[in-house]
Coordinates of C-alpha atoms in Angstrom, one line a residue:
Chain A
M1 CA 12.5 15.5 -40.6
S2 CA 12.2 14.0 -44.1
L3 CA 14.2 15.4 -46.9
E4 CA 11.2 15.1 -49.2
P5 CA 7.5 15.0 -48.1
G6 CA 6.2 11.4 -48.2
K7 CA 9.7 9.9 -48.4
L8 CA 11.8 8.2 -45.8
D9 CA 15.1 9.7 -44.7
V10 CA 18.2 7.5 -44.1
N11 CA 17.7 7.3 -40.4
Q12 CA 14.0 6.4 -40.6
R13 CA 14.8 3.7 -43.2
R14 CA 17.6 2.2 -41.0
Q15 CA 15.3 2.3 -38.0
I16 CA 12.6 0.3 -39.8
M17 CA 15.1 -2.2 -41.2
T18 CA 16.6 -2.8 -37.7
T19 CA 13.1 -3.3 -36.2
V20 CA 12.1 -5.7 -38.9
Q21 CA 15.4 -7.6 -38.5
Q22 CA 14.9 -7.9 -34.8
Q23 CA 11.3 -9.0 -35.1
L24 CA 12.3 -11.8 -37.6
A25 CA 15.1 -12.9 -35.3
I26 CA 12.7 -13.1 -32.3
Q27 CA 10.3 -15.0 -34.4
M28 CA 12.9 -17.5 -35.5
A29 CA 14.2 -18.0 -32.0
Q30 CA 10.6 -18.6 -30.7
E31 CA 10.0 -21.2 -33.4
L32 CA 13.3 -22.9 -32.6
L33 CA 12.5 -23.0 -28.9
Q34 CA 9.1 -24.5 -29.7
K35 CA 10.6 -27.3 -31.8
L36 CA 13.2 -28.0 -29.2
S37 CA 10.7 -28.3 -26.4
D38 CA 8.4 -30.5 -28.5
K39 CA 11.2 -32.9 -29.6
C40 CA 13.0 -33.1 -26.3
F41 CA 10.0 -33.4 -24.1
K42 CA 8.8 -36.3 -26.3
A43 CA 12.3 -38.0 -26.2
C44 CA 13.2 -37.4 -22.6
V45 CA 10.0 -37.3 -20.6
P46 CA 7.9 -40.3 -21.6
K47 CA 6.0 -40.3 -18.3
P48 CA 5.8 -36.9 -16.7
G49 CA 6.3 -37.1 -12.9
G50 CA 6.1 -34.6 -10.1
T51 CA 9.4 -32.9 -11.1
L52 CA 12.0 -33.3 -13.9
S53 CA 14.5 -35.9 -12.6
S54 CA 18.2 -35.2 -13.0
S55 CA 18.5 -37.8 -15.7
E56 CA 15.5 -36.2 -17.5
Q57 CA 17.2 -32.8 -17.2
K58 CA 20.5 -34.2 -18.6
C59 CA 18.6 -35.9 -21.5
I60 CA 16.9 -32.6 -22.3
G61 CA 20.2 -30.7 -22.2
Q62 CA 21.8 -33.2 -24.6
C63 CA 18.8 -33.4 -26.8
S64 CA 18.7 -29.7 -27.3
D65 CA 22.4 -29.6 -28.0
R66 CA 22.1 -32.4 -30.6
Y67 CA 19.1 -30.7 -32.2
M68 CA 21.0 -27.5 -32.6
E69 CA 23.9 -29.4 -34.2
A70 CA 21.5 -31.2 -36.5
W71 CA 20.0 -27.8 -37.4
N72 CA 23.4 -26.5 -38.4
I73 CA 24.2 -29.7 -40.5
V74 CA 20.8 -29.5 -42.2
S75 CA 21.3 -25.7 -42.9
R76 CA 24.7 -26.4 -44.5
A77 CA 23.4 -29.3 -46.5
Y78 CA 20.4 -27.3 -47.7
G79 CA 22.7 -24.4 -48.7
E80 CA 25.0 -26.7 -50.7
R81 CA 22.0 -28.3 -52.4
I82 CA 20.7 -24.9 -53.5
K83 CA 24.2 -23.9 -54.8
R84 CA 24.4 -27.2 -56.8
E85 CA 20.9 -26.6 -58.3
Q86 CA 22.0 -23.1 -59.3
H87 CA 25.1 -24.3 -61.1
R88 CA 23.1 -26.8 -62.9
Q89 CA 20.9 -24.2 -64.5
Chain B
M1 CA 6.2 8.6 -41.5
S2 CA 3.1 7.6 -43.4
L3 CA 2.2 4.2 -44.7
A4 CA 2.5 5.6 -48.2
S5 CA 6.2 6.6 -47.6
L6 CA 6.8 3.0 -46.4
A7 CA 5.2 1.5 -49.4
N8 CA 6.8 3.8 -51.9
D9 CA 10.4 3.4 -50.6
P10 CA 12.1 1.1 -53.2
E11 CA 15.1 0.4 -50.9
L12 CA 12.7 -0.8 -48.2
Q13 CA 10.7 -2.9 -50.6
K14 CA 13.9 -4.5 -51.7
F15 CA 14.9 -5.1 -48.1
V16 CA 11.5 -6.7 -47.3
A17 CA 11.6 -8.9 -50.4
E18 CA 15.1 -10.1 -49.4
K19 CA 14.0 -10.8 -45.8
E20 CA 10.9 -12.7 -47.0
L21 CA 13.2 -14.9 -49.1
E22 CA 15.6 -15.5 -46.2
N23 CA 12.6 -16.3 -44.0
Q24 CA 11.3 -18.9 -46.5
L25 CA 14.7 -20.6 -46.6
T26 CA 15.1 -20.6 -42.8
A27 CA 11.6 -22.0 -42.5
Q28 CA 12.5 -24.8 -44.8
V29 CA 15.6 -25.5 -42.7
H30 CA 13.4 -25.7 -39.6
H31 CA 11.0 -28.1 -41.4
L32 CA 13.9 -30.3 -42.8
T33 CA 15.5 -30.5 -39.3
N34 CA 12.1 -31.4 -37.8
V35 CA 11.7 -34.3 -40.2
C36 CA 15.3 -35.5 -40.4
F37 CA 16.0 -35.4 -36.6
D38 CA 13.2 -37.9 -36.2
K39 CA 14.4 -40.1 -39.1
C40 CA 18.1 -40.1 -38.2
L41 CA 18.1 -39.9 -34.5
E42 CA 15.0 -42.0 -33.9
S43 CA 13.8 -39.8 -31.0
N44 CA 17.0 -40.7 -29.2
G45 CA 17.9 -37.3 -28.0
N46 CA 20.0 -38.9 -25.3
L47 CA 23.2 -38.7 -27.3
S48 CA 26.4 -37.1 -26.0
E49 CA 27.4 -36.3 -29.6
L50 CA 26.5 -36.8 -33.2
S51 CA 28.5 -39.6 -35.0
S52 CA 29.6 -39.3 -38.6
R53 CA 26.8 -41.8 -39.3
H54 CA 24.3 -39.4 -37.9
T55 CA 25.8 -36.5 -39.9
A56 CA 25.7 -38.5 -43.1
C57 CA 22.1 -39.5 -42.4
L58 CA 21.0 -35.9 -41.9
Q59 CA 22.8 -34.8 -45.1
N60 CA 21.2 -37.6 -47.1
C61 CA 17.8 -36.9 -45.5
V62 CA 17.9 -33.3 -46.8
D63 CA 18.8 -34.3 -50.3
R64 CA 16.3 -37.2 -50.5
F65 CA 13.5 -35.1 -49.2
L66 CA 14.2 -32.4 -51.8
D67 CA 14.4 -35.1 -54.5
C68 CA 11.0 -36.4 -53.2
T69 CA 9.5 -32.9 -53.5
T70 CA 10.9 -32.4 -57.0
L71 CA 9.5 -35.8 -58.1
I72 CA 6.0 -35.0 -56.7
T73 CA 6.0 -31.5 -58.2
N74 CA 6.9 -32.8 -61.7
R75 CA 4.4 -35.6 -61.5
T76 CA 1.7 -33.2 -60.4
I77 CA 2.5 -30.8 -63.3
Q78 CA 2.3 -33.7 -65.7
R79 CA -1.1 -34.7 -64.4
I80 CA -2.4 -31.1 -64.8
Q81 CA -1.0 -30.9 -68.3
Q82 CA -2.6 -34.2 -69.2
G83 CA -5.8 -32.8 -67.9
R84 CA -6.5 -35.6 -65.5

């Protein structure tokens, strides 16, 4: 299937890149979910009961929304900082 | 597909290097958000929206944290150079 022995053809390369991309995306999503759960459980469920009350659920929902917004703000600020540093050099 | 073909493919190597860099940057964003969420929102996840004060705090937090890292890095280098 390869054009040359020991070399990747275009499709093989594309396939590997797609797989790597997907794996990284999954990894990032898992990390984000972990952070969200940690933060929002800590903030919203100080004393775990028999179930999650509706107010706890509402808090968790809002907390995860705010955390995602914060993530975007931080990401933008970080990107801008990097750009500023590059222009300074 | 052999491992050798994977290792010898320059386009793939470039791709992997780019992804590694992207990964590092994203990991840094995760870390900064982790730290700055606590500092700026004071574990008060029970907010219906982020105010402009919260936004400014997050932005400042990012810059000040990076300033802090730079300061520490430079100081550490100084110490090493002075042989302490």
